[in-house]
Amino acid sequence: MAKNITPKEKDYSQWYLDVIRAAEMADYAPVRGCMVMRPTGYAIWEMVQKYFDDAFKETGHVNAAFPLLIPQSFLSKEAEHVEGFAPECAVVTHAGGEELEEPLIIRPTSETVIGHMYSKWVQSWRDLPILINQWCNVMRWEKRPRLFLRTSEFLWQEGHTAHATKEEAVEETLRMLEVYRQVMTDDLALPVIKGEKSEGERFPGADNTYTCETMMSDKKALQAGTSHFLGQNFAKAFDIQFQDKDGSMQYAYTTSWGVSTRLIGAIIMTHSDNDGLVLPPRIAPQKAVIVPISTSGEKLEKEIMPKAAELKASLCASLGGRFTTIDTNFHMRPGDRFFSHLQKGVPLRLELGEKEFAAERLRAVRRDTGGRIDIAWSDAATAVPALLDEIQKNLCGRALEFRRANTHRAESFEEFKEILEKEGGFVEAFFGGSKEEERAIKEVTGATPRCYPFENEGERGKCFYTGREGARKAIFAKAY
Amino acid sequence: MAKNITPKEKDYSQWYLDVIRAAEMADYAPVRGCMVMRPTGYAIWEMVQKYFDDAFKETGHVNAAFPLLIPQSFLSKEAEHVEGFAPECAVVTHAGGEELEEPLIIRPTSETVIGHMYSKWVQSWRDLPILINQWCNVMRWEKRPRLFLRTSEFLWQEGHTAHATKEEAVEETLRMLEVYRQVMTDDLALPVIKGEKSEGERFPGADNTYTCETMMSDKKALQAGTSHFLGQNFAKAFDIQFQDKDGSMQYAYTTSWGVSTRLIGAIIMTHSDNDGLVLPPRIAPQKAVIVPISTSGEKLEKEIMPKAAELKASLCASLGGRFTTIDTNFHMRPGDRFFSHLQKGVPLRLELGEKEFAAERLRAVRRDTGGRIDIAWSDAATAVPALLDEIQKNLCGRALEFRRANTHRAESFEEFKEILEKEGGFVEAFFGGSKEEERAIKEVTGATPRCYPFENEGERGKCFYTGREGARKAIFAKAY
């Protein structure tokens, strides 16, 4: 166990921060609530971005860039939206040495300004659908910041689409939710539950919000991504009208959907252990590190390092990128060198010492299980990618197992409270309550409805809280 | 000539805006001076980013993300820096519903906050060099905005490195200038002149600024990218100290370097014509468009479209991406369809009509020359990439020719003024004047020293303005 990392059983919050610090992923910025993503952390974000961006483009979306600053008055055009976001806004009052006539807010999300632009671009049904995404920074002032999970500024993508019909817009909302699920499961090794948000958890201004929910290793829930069906709310507020095929003027239907750098928090809390960061290979910027070891400078220079360079080139080729590095920290002891890679979550360490050199092999050490495997040089180009696949699967499977083992059913509020107190985790229960009842449950237990899951969504039963019949299956949990 | 585009000979500024509007590249945002990059424009930026980002990584740099907001007091820590940037800052005074104790500025550039973080990260010579880049948005309030060229918010990359010695830092400054030159010439088809900035044109806080200067089609200069040697100025202002090998404490030497979305303005103004946008193939998100044409719906459906789809798949494979599309705007007349691709700058139009179908070929039309070439289907996968290469070379060669033809030498201020009045373009002249004399020349002629070019940099002569001997060769021009 790492001396510089607090065990998660002792203090989960401190463990989380220690993992981030030890891996040099992020640091607090001089402005309260803001974060610096250091190269190790940002490189993971680049990997995450690539998978999502490819999936967006594969489904016909294009990227664009909308402005950082939004006139304050825009926010008020959608009543629920302003109520939800105004308290969190950062406001620019002066610029270019003068006081501004109208204050500007730094975007907390861009439905308003994008709605304004779409109203200019959309004239006819032929201009629809608009399928645009943007990768950018947004600002929501945080009173209780936490690296990656809640920072005043964060990076994200926000997709904003406009459609001629309600059916198309609903279909798009659900399509993007499925894209999220797929990338999260396949690439980030985060098993997620797709579902619909309750009224109390809906995006301000949406008719309906859908979510991917995932369980952290402390059994709390984390909302990994959401997709909103906005109905005609923003189209009416910003006048996105088009002439339909029959000549009549119609309001468009819009959607929005986003994932953010908090996904990195989810990855950390799902997979890491008391030695530090554990990364699923598909999103690890460094998938394998070759560690040449010898006390003889000559052997290193003449034999081991040239072989390491050769193996690195072959692995980079077979992995398709700069995904393998060579550790040249010869001033450190081997154990410390190993440890630095453990802490940074490198999925596979490939030791190349004198013994391995003589036997023409590498000693591979898995980050997920600690398992050791000898690999012949001649097999490395196929064995390493295969091992990485195995690690990826193991991490995702392990997380799914953990979630299943920590999900319980409750029939009554008594049972519900008991599960949360004794076990924690996810509670499955039929729920037919209102926004006010959601709040009351949260006040007593700290748990909120995470979603009405899509799985078996036809099922109905008696509400565990109100006793009403015909309630839908919901999942409750304490959440980040 | 396009009816919706003002000829550049008539009104160059209007032509520029018309090209952008016709290609749907960008739009003004509701906040004065800010811009929306529409999908066509942003996709070009994504291509540009990729080439630079690859080159940065190839030279050992990593990406990170520093915060948008900077405490106002940070700016004042470097005297020249605050003088240069304070007047252009946007200031956040309120956040989270409260007035802030200290106002925050939106980064106009990040030397200050990055200097602050580096001072925490650097302890020993082993922590150096730090080779970090970030892709982000910055804000410099603009009184006279112009799409892509001068907008209050713009996107850019800023590299920030710290080194143990002056030599290493200077080497880095020049290495990145060369990376810029290479990507600009090879990928953006912008022939640039590398050189050193004069005292009056230096970055506020730099010991030395180097630049890549390029000529637009109205003969004015555009600074395409700069690389700064910052000496120990920011290291001293932000206390970036390290323990050297000999145990002594030293200040680091730092550099910074950046290119921005104004490069897109440079691309437009270098290559485009009175029909609209012309894009060098290597940065065109859509390199070829297949235009199926027939008045017979049946022929289209049964013969031409399936063949178009097959050719598209084969071209996407040979071009390595989603770089070929099929135009399905059958409700438009062929001429209007052709025209829409001209205006968007698609390098190659591939017509597939009934005649072409019968002959098993495509009619390729080059955007740069209007030249028409028949290509057999069986040759397309090799002929199209070859044609695109030829277009790329032609555009870069043409721009270089234009610059050479519009560069003149001046021996005296009289000659200098005459050239600028009659011919415009670049003026090569020996110059040994001061910052004040630069300003005086600008007041009379509108021209500024663009750089002391590296080519034949040993040459010395008599200053055209002061008559002093031993002056260096400089290039002057009116500039964007």
CSV table of N, CA and C in Angstrom, one decimal, chain A residues 27-31 34-40 42-43 46 53-55 57-58 62-71 74 86-98 100 104 106-107 113 116-117 120-121 126 132 135 137 139 141 143 153 155 322 331, chain B residues 27-31 34-40 42-43 46 53-55 57-58 62-71 74 86-98 100 104 106-107 113 116-117 120-121 126 132 135 137 139 141 143 153 155 322 331:
chain,number,residue,atom,x,y,z
A,27,ASP,N,-4.5,20.0,-10.2
A,27,ASP,CA,-4.1,20.8,-9.1
A,27,ASP,C,-5.1,21.9,-9.0
A,28,TYR,N,-5.3,22.4,-7.8
A,28,TYR,CA,-6.2,23.6,-7.7
A,28,TYR,C,-5.5,24.8,-8.3
A,29,ALA,N,-6.3,25.6,-8.9
A,29,ALA,CA,-5.8,26.9,-9.5
A,29,ALA,C,-5.8,28.0,-8.5
A,30,PRO,N,-5.1,29.1,-8.7
A,30,PRO,CA,-5.2,30.2,-7.8
A,30,PRO,C,-6.6,30.8,-7.6
A,31,VAL,N,-7.5,30.6,-8.5
A,31,VAL,CA,-8.8,31.1,-8.3
A,31,VAL,C,-9.7,30.0,-7.7
A,34,CYS,N,-11.4,26.6,-9.1
A,34,CYS,CA,-11.0,26.3,-10.5
A,34,CYS,C,-9.8,25.3,-10.4
A,35,MET,N,-9.6,24.7,-11.5
A,35,MET,CA,-8.6,23.5,-11.6
A,35,MET,C,-7.6,23.7,-12.7
A,36,VAL,N,-6.5,23.1,-12.5
A,36,VAL,CA,-5.5,23.0,-13.6
A,36,VAL,C,-5.5,21.5,-13.9
A,37,MET,N,-5.7,21.1,-15.1
A,37,MET,CA,-5.6,19.7,-15.5
A,37,MET,C,-4.1,19.6,-16.0
A,38,ARG,N,-3.3,18.8,-15.3
A,38,ARG,CA,-1.9,18.6,-15.6
A,38,ARG,C,-1.8,17.6,-16.8
A,39,PRO,N,-0.7,17.5,-17.4
A,39,PRO,CA,-0.6,16.7,-18.6
A,39,PRO,C,-1.1,15.2,-18.4
A,40,THR,N,-0.9,14.6,-17.3
A,40,THR,CA,-1.4,13.2,-17.1
A,40,THR,C,-2.9,13.2,-17.1
A,42,TYR,N,-4.9,15.6,-18.4
A,42,TYR,CA,-5.4,16.1,-19.7
A,42,TYR,C,-5.3,15.1,-20.8
A,43,ALA,N,-4.3,14.3,-20.8
A,43,ALA,CA,-4.1,13.3,-21.8
A,43,ALA,C,-5.2,12.2,-21.7
A,46,GLU,N,-8.1,13.8,-23.4
A,46,GLU,CA,-7.9,13.8,-24.9
A,46,GLU,C,-8.4,12.4,-25.4
A,53,ASP,N,-16.0,12.0,-29.7
A,53,ASP,CA,-16.0,12.8,-30.9
A,53,ASP,C,-16.2,11.9,-32.1
A,54,ASP,N,-15.5,10.8,-32.2
A,54,ASP,CA,-15.7,9.8,-33.3
A,54,ASP,C,-17.1,9.3,-33.4
A,55,ALA,N,-17.7,9.0,-32.2
A,55,ALA,CA,-19.0,8.5,-32.2
A,55,ALA,C,-20.0,9.5,-32.6
A,57,LYS,N,-19.4,12.0,-34.7
A,57,LYS,CA,-19.3,12.2,-36.2
A,57,LYS,C,-19.9,11.0,-36.9
A,58,GLU,N,-19.7,9.8,-36.4
A,58,GLU,CA,-20.2,8.6,-37.0
A,58,GLU,C,-21.8,8.7,-37.0
A,62,VAL,N,-21.6,17.5,-36.4
A,62,VAL,CA,-20.5,18.3,-36.7
A,62,VAL,C,-20.2,19.2,-35.6
A,63,ASN,N,-18.9,19.6,-35.4
A,63,ASN,CA,-18.5,20.5,-34.4
A,63,ASN,C,-18.6,22.0,-34.8
A,64,ALA,N,-18.7,22.8,-33.8
A,64,ALA,CA,-18.7,24.3,-34.0
A,64,ALA,C,-18.3,24.9,-32.8
A,65,ALA,N,-18.1,26.3,-32.8
A,65,ALA,CA,-17.7,27.0,-31.6
A,65,ALA,C,-18.6,28.2,-31.4
A,66,PHE,N,-19.3,28.2,-30.3
A,66,PHE,CA,-20.2,29.3,-29.9
A,66,PHE,C,-19.5,30.2,-28.8
A,67,PRO,N,-19.9,31.4,-28.6
A,67,PRO,CA,-19.1,32.3,-27.8
A,67,PRO,C,-19.2,32.0,-26.3
A,68,LEU,N,-18.1,32.3,-25.6
A,68,LEU,CA,-18.0,32.2,-24.2
A,68,LEU,C,-19.0,33.0,-23.4
A,69,LEU,N,-19.2,34.3,-23.9
A,69,LEU,CA,-20.0,35.3,-23.2
A,69,LEU,C,-21.4,35.4,-23.7
A,70,ILE,N,-22.4,35.5,-22.8
A,70,ILE,CA,-23.8,35.5,-23.2
A,70,ILE,C,-24.4,36.7,-22.5
A,71,PRO,N,-25.2,37.5,-23.3
A,71,PRO,CA,-25.9,38.6,-22.6
A,71,PRO,C,-26.8,38.1,-21.5
A,74,PHE,N,-30.4,37.0,-22.0
A,74,PHE,CA,-30.7,35.8,-22.7
A,74,PHE,C,-31.2,34.7,-21.7
A,86,ALA,N,-29.0,31.0,-12.9
A,86,ALA,CA,-28.6,32.4,-12.5
A,86,ALA,C,-27.7,32.4,-11.3
A,87,PRO,N,-28.1,31.6,-10.2
A,87,PRO,CA,-27.3,31.7,-9.0
A,87,PRO,C,-25.8,31.2,-9.1
A,88,GLU,N,-25.5,30.5,-10.2
A,88,GLU,CA,-24.2,29.9,-10.3
A,88,GLU,C,-23.3,30.7,-11.3
A,89,CYS,N,-23.9,31.8,-11.8
A,89,CYS,CA,-23.2,32.5,-12.9
A,89,CYS,C,-22.0,33.4,-12.5
A,90,ALA,N,-21.0,33.5,-13.3
A,90,ALA,CA,-19.9,34.5,-13.2
A,90,ALA,C,-20.2,35.6,-14.2
A,91,VAL,N,-20.1,36.8,-13.7
A,91,VAL,CA,-20.6,38.0,-14.5
A,91,VAL,C,-19.5,38.9,-14.8
A,92,VAL,N,-19.4,39.2,-16.2
A,92,VAL,CA,-18.4,40.2,-16.6
A,92,VAL,C,-19.1,41.6,-16.7
A,93,THR,N,-18.6,42.5,-16.0
A,93,THR,CA,-19.2,43.9,-15.9
A,93,THR,C,-18.4,44.9,-16.6
A,94,HIS,N,-17.1,44.7,-16.8
A,94,HIS,CA,-16.2,45.6,-17.4
A,94,HIS,C,-15.4,44.9,-18.5
A,95,ALA,N,-15.1,45.7,-19.6
A,95,ALA,CA,-14.3,45.1,-20.6
A,95,ALA,C,-13.7,46.3,-21.4
A,96,GLY,N,-12.5,46.1,-21.9
A,96,GLY,CA,-11.8,47.1,-22.7
A,96,GLY,C,-11.7,48.4,-22.0
A,97,GLY,N,-11.6,48.4,-20.6
A,97,GLY,CA,-11.5,49.6,-19.8
A,97,GLY,C,-12.7,50.3,-19.5
A,98,GLU,N,-13.9,49.8,-19.9
A,98,GLU,CA,-15.2,50.5,-19.7
A,98,GLU,C,-16.2,49.6,-19.0
A,100,LEU,N,-19.6,47.8,-19.0
A,100,LEU,CA,-20.5,47.4,-20.1
A,100,LEU,C,-21.9,47.9,-19.9
A,104,LEU,N,-22.4,40.6,-19.0
A,104,LEU,CA,-22.4,39.4,-19.7
A,104,LEU,C,-22.1,38.3,-18.7
A,106,ILE,N,-20.6,34.3,-18.2
A,106,ILE,CA,-19.8,33.3,-18.8
A,106,ILE,C,-20.7,32.1,-18.9
A,107,ARG,N,-20.8,31.5,-20.1
A,107,ARG,CA,-21.7,30.4,-20.3
A,107,ARG,C,-21.7,29.3,-19.2
A,113,VAL,N,-27.7,31.0,-26.2
A,113,VAL,CA,-27.0,31.6,-27.3
A,113,VAL,C,-27.1,30.8,-28.5
A,116,HIS,N,-30.4,31.4,-30.0
A,116,HIS,CA,-30.4,32.6,-30.7
A,116,HIS,C,-29.8,32.5,-32.1
A,117,MET,N,-28.7,31.8,-32.2
A,117,MET,CA,-28.1,31.6,-33.6
A,117,MET,C,-28.9,30.7,-34.5
A,120,LYS,N,-31.5,32.3,-36.5
A,120,LYS,CA,-31.1,33.0,-37.7
A,120,LYS,C,-30.8,32.1,-38.8
A,121,TRP,N,-30.4,30.9,-38.5
A,121,TRP,CA,-29.9,29.9,-39.5
A,121,TRP,C,-31.1,29.1,-40.1
A,126,ARG,N,-35.9,22.5,-44.9
A,126,ARG,CA,-34.7,22.0,-45.5
A,126,ARG,C,-33.4,22.3,-44.7
A,132,ILE,N,-25.3,19.8,-34.2
A,132,ILE,CA,-24.1,20.4,-33.9
A,132,ILE,C,-23.6,20.1,-32.4
A,135,TRP,N,-17.1,21.3,-28.2
A,135,TRP,CA,-16.2,21.0,-27.0
A,135,TRP,C,-15.7,22.4,-26.5
A,137,ASN,N,-15.2,25.1,-22.6
A,137,ASN,CA,-15.2,25.3,-21.2
A,137,ASN,C,-16.5,26.0,-20.8
A,139,MET,N,-18.7,27.6,-17.0
A,139,MET,CA,-18.5,28.1,-15.7
A,139,MET,C,-19.7,28.0,-14.9
A,141,TRP,N,-20.4,28.6,-10.8
A,141,TRP,CA,-19.6,28.9,-9.6
A,141,TRP,C,-19.9,27.9,-8.5
A,143,LYS,N,-19.5,26.4,-4.6
A,143,LYS,CA,-19.2,26.7,-3.2
A,143,LYS,C,-18.4,25.6,-2.6
A,153,GLU,N,-15.0,26.1,-13.2
A,153,GLU,CA,-14.8,25.9,-14.6
A,153,GLU,C,-14.6,24.4,-14.9
A,155,LEU,N,-14.4,21.4,-18.4
A,155,LEU,CA,-14.5,21.2,-19.8
A,155,LEU,C,-15.6,20.2,-20.1
A,322,ARG,N,1.5,6.7,-29.9
A,322,ARG,CA,2.6,6.8,-29.0
A,322,ARG,C,2.2,6.3,-27.6
A,331,HIS,N,18.3,7.0,-12.1
A,331,HIS,CA,18.8,7.5,-10.8
A,331,HIS,C,17.9,7.0,-9.6
B,27,ASP,N,-20.1,33.6,-38.1
B,27,ASP,CA,-21.2,34.6,-38.0
B,27,ASP,C,-20.8,35.5,-36.8
B,28,TYR,N,-21.2,36.7,-36.7
B,28,TYR,CA,-21.0,37.5,-35.5
B,28,TYR,C,-22.0,37.0,-34.4
B,29,ALA,N,-21.5,37.0,-33.2
B,29,ALA,CA,-22.3,36.5,-32.1
B,29,ALA,C,-23.1,37.7,-31.5
B,30,PRO,N,-24.1,37.5,-30.7
B,30,PRO,CA,-24.8,38.6,-30.1
B,30,PRO,C,-24.0,39.5,-29.2
B,31,VAL,N,-22.9,39.1,-28.7
B,31,VAL,CA,-22.0,39.9,-28.0
B,31,VAL,C,-21.0,40.6,-28.9
B,34,CYS,N,-17.5,39.3,-30.7
B,34,CYS,CA,-17.4,37.8,-30.6
B,34,CYS,C,-18.0,37.1,-31.8
B,35,MET,N,-17.5,35.9,-32.0
B,35,MET,CA,-17.8,35.2,-33.2
B,35,MET,C,-18.3,33.8,-33.0
B,36,VAL,N,-19.2,33.3,-33.9
B,36,VAL,CA,-19.6,31.9,-33.9
B,36,VAL,C,-18.8,31.3,-35.0
B,37,MET,N,-18.1,30.2,-34.7
B,37,MET,CA,-17.5,29.5,-35.8
B,37,MET,C,-18.5,28.4,-36.2
B,38,ARG,N,-19.0,28.5,-37.4
B,38,ARG,CA,-20.0,27.5,-37.9
B,38,ARG,C,-19.3,26.2,-38.3
B,39,PRO,N,-20.0,25.2,-38.5
B,39,PRO,CA,-19.4,23.9,-38.8
B,39,PRO,C,-18.3,23.9,-39.9
B,40,THR,N,-18.6,24.6,-41.0
B,40,THR,CA,-17.6,24.6,-42.1
B,40,THR,C,-16.3,25.3,-41.7
B,42,TYR,N,-15.3,25.7,-38.4
B,42,TYR,CA,-14.7,25.0,-37.3
B,42,TYR,C,-14.0,23.7,-37.8
B,43,ALA,N,-14.6,23.0,-38.8
B,43,ALA,CA,-14.0,21.8,-39.3
B,43,ALA,C,-12.6,22.1,-39.9
B,46,GLU,N,-10.3,22.3,-36.9
B,46,GLU,CA,-10.0,21.0,-36.4
B,46,GLU,C,-8.8,20.4,-37.2
B,53,ASP,N,-0.9,20.0,-33.6
B,53,ASP,CA,-0.9,19.1,-32.4
B,53,ASP,C,0.1,17.9,-32.6
B,54,ASP,N,-0.1,17.3,-33.7
B,54,ASP,CA,0.9,16.2,-34.0
B,54,ASP,C,2.3,16.7,-34.0
B,55,ALA,N,2.6,17.8,-34.6
B,55,ALA,CA,3.9,18.3,-34.6
B,55,ALA,C,4.4,18.7,-33.2
B,57,LYS,N,3.5,17.2,-30.4
B,57,LYS,CA,3.7,15.9,-29.7
B,57,LYS,C,5.0,15.2,-30.3
B,58,GLU,N,5.2,15.3,-31.6
B,58,GLU,CA,6.3,14.8,-32.2
B,58,GLU,C,7.6,15.4,-31.6
B,62,VAL,N,3.4,18.1,-24.4
B,62,VAL,CA,2.2,17.5,-23.9
B,62,VAL,C,1.2,18.6,-23.7
B,63,ASN,N,-0.1,18.2,-23.7
B,63,ASN,CA,-1.1,19.2,-23.5
B,63,ASN,C,-1.6,19.3,-22.1
B,64,ALA,N,-2.2,20.4,-21.7
B,64,ALA,CA,-2.7,20.5,-20.4
B,64,ALA,C,-3.8,21.6,-20.5
B,65,ALA,N,-4.5,21.8,-19.3
B,65,ALA,CA,-5.6,22.9,-19.3
B,65,ALA,C,-5.4,23.7,-18.1
B,66,PHE,N,-5.1,25.0,-18.3
B,66,PHE,CA,-5.0,26.0,-17.2
B,66,PHE,C,-6.3,26.8,-17.2
B,67,PRO,N,-6.6,27.5,-16.1
B,67,PRO,CA,-7.9,28.1,-15.9
B,67,PRO,C,-8.1,29.3,-16.7
B,68,LEU,N,-9.4,29.5,-17.0
B,68,LEU,CA,-9.9,30.7,-17.8
B,68,LEU,C,-9.6,32.0,-17.1
B,69,LEU,N,-9.9,32.0,-15.7
B,69,LEU,CA,-9.9,33.2,-14.9
B,69,LEU,C,-8.6,33.4,-14.2
B,70,ILE,N,-8.1,34.6,-14.2
B,70,ILE,CA,-6.8,34.9,-13.6
B,70,ILE,C,-7.0,36.1,-12.6
B,71,PRO,N,-6.5,36.0,-11.4
B,71,PRO,CA,-6.6,37.1,-10.5
B,71,PRO,C,-6.0,38.4,-11.1
B,74,PHE,N,-2.3,39.3,-10.7
B,74,PHE,CA,-1.2,38.5,-11.4
B,74,PHE,C,-0.6,39.3,-12.6
B,86,ALA,N,-3.6,44.9,-20.0
B,86,ALA,CA,-4.6,45.4,-19.1
B,86,ALA,C,-5.7,46.2,-19.9
B,87,PRO,N,-5.4,47.0,-20.9
B,87,PRO,CA,-6.5,47.8,-21.6
B,87,PRO,C,-7.5,46.9,-22.3
B,88,GLU,N,-7.1,45.6,-22.6
B,88,GLU,CA,-7.9,44.8,-23.5
B,88,GLU,C,-8.7,43.7,-22.7
B,89,CYS,N,-8.6,43.8,-21.3
B,89,CYS,CA,-9.1,42.7,-20.5
B,89,CYS,C,-10.6,42.8,-20.3
B,90,ALA,N,-11.3,41.6,-20.2
B,90,ALA,CA,-12.7,41.5,-19.7
B,90,ALA,C,-12.6,41.1,-18.3
B,91,VAL,N,-13.4,41.8,-17.4
B,91,VAL,CA,-13.2,41.6,-16.0
B,91,VAL,C,-14.5,41.0,-15.4
B,92,VAL,N,-14.3,39.9,-14.6
B,92,VAL,CA,-15.4,39.4,-13.8
B,92,VAL,C,-15.4,40.0,-12.4
B,93,THR,N,-16.5,40.6,-12.1
B,93,THR,CA,-16.5,41.2,-10.7
B,93,THR,C,-17.5,40.5,-9.8
B,94,HIS,N,-18.4,39.8,-10.4
B,94,HIS,CA,-19.4,39.0,-9.5
B,94,HIS,C,-19.5,37.6,-9.9
B,95,ALA,N,-19.7,36.7,-9.0
B,95,ALA,CA,-19.9,35.3,-9.3
B,95,ALA,C,-20.6,34.6,-8.1
B,96,GLY,N,-21.4,33.6,-8.5
B,96,GLY,CA,-22.2,32.9,-7.5
B,96,GLY,C,-23.1,33.9,-6.6
B,97,GLY,N,-23.5,35.0,-7.3
B,97,GLY,CA,-24.5,35.9,-6.6
B,97,GLY,C,-23.8,36.9,-5.7
B,98,GLU,N,-22.5,36.9,-5.7
B,98,GLU,CA,-21.8,37.8,-4.8
B,98,GLU,C,-20.7,38.6,-5.5
B,100,LEU,N,-17.0,39.7,-6.0
B,100,LEU,CA,-15.8,39.1,-5.6
B,100,LEU,C,-14.8,40.0,-4.8
B,104,LEU,N,-11.5,39.2,-11.3
B,104,LEU,CA,-10.8,38.2,-12.1
B,104,LEU,C,-10.8,38.7,-13.5
B,106,ILE,N,-10.5,37.5,-17.6
B,106,ILE,CA,-10.5,36.4,-18.5
B,106,ILE,C,-9.2,36.4,-19.2
B,107,ARG,N,-8.5,35.2,-19.2
B,107,ARG,CA,-7.1,35.2,-19.8
B,107,ARG,C,-7.0,35.9,-21.2
B,113,VAL,N,-0.6,33.0,-15.1
B,113,VAL,CA,-1.1,31.9,-14.3
B,113,VAL,C,-0.3,30.6,-14.5
B,116,HIS,N,2.7,31.0,-12.3
B,116,HIS,CA,2.4,30.7,-11.0
B,116,HIS,C,2.4,29.2,-10.7
B,117,MET,N,1.8,28.4,-11.6
B,117,MET,CA,1.7,26.9,-11.4
B,117,MET,C,3.1,26.3,-11.5
B,120,LYS,N,5.2,26.1,-8.5
B,120,LYS,CA,4.9,25.1,-7.6
B,120,LYS,C,5.4,23.7,-8.0
B,121,TRP,N,5.5,23.5,-9.3
B,121,TRP,CA,5.9,22.2,-9.9
B,121,TRP,C,7.4,22.0,-10.0
B,126,ARG,N,15.8,18.3,-12.2
B,126,ARG,CA,15.2,17.1,-12.8
B,126,ARG,C,13.8,17.4,-13.3
B,132,ILE,N,4.9,22.2,-22.1
B,132,ILE,CA,3.4,22.1,-22.1
B,132,ILE,C,2.8,23.0,-23.1
B,135,TRP,N,-4.6,24.1,-25.8
B,135,TRP,CA,-5.6,24.6,-26.8
B,135,TRP,C,-6.7,25.2,-26.0
B,137,ASN,N,-9.6,29.0,-25.4
B,137,ASN,CA,-10.1,30.3,-25.8
B,137,ASN,C,-9.4,31.4,-25.0
B,139,MET,N,-9.4,36.0,-24.5
B,139,MET,CA,-10.3,37.1,-24.6
B,139,MET,C,-9.4,38.4,-24.6
B,141,TRP,N,-10.4,42.4,-25.6
B,141,TRP,CA,-11.5,43.2,-26.1
B,141,TRP,C,-11.2,44.0,-27.3
B,143,LYS,N,-12.0,46.7,-30.3
B,143,LYS,CA,-12.9,47.9,-30.7
B,143,LYS,C,-13.3,47.8,-32.1
B,153,GLU,N,-13.1,37.3,-28.5
B,153,GLU,CA,-12.7,35.9,-28.0
B,153,GLU,C,-12.1,35.2,-29.3
B,155,LEU,N,-9.9,31.4,-30.5
B,155,LEU,CA,-9.3,30.1,-30.1
B,155,LEU,C,-7.8,30.1,-30.5
B,322,ARG,N,-13.3,10.7,-43.4
B,322,ARG,CA,-14.6,11.0,-44.0
B,322,ARG,C,-14.4,12.3,-44.9
B,331,HIS,N,-33.1,18.7,-55.5
B,331,HIS,CA,-34.1,19.7,-55.7
B,331,HIS,C,-33.4,21.0,-56.3
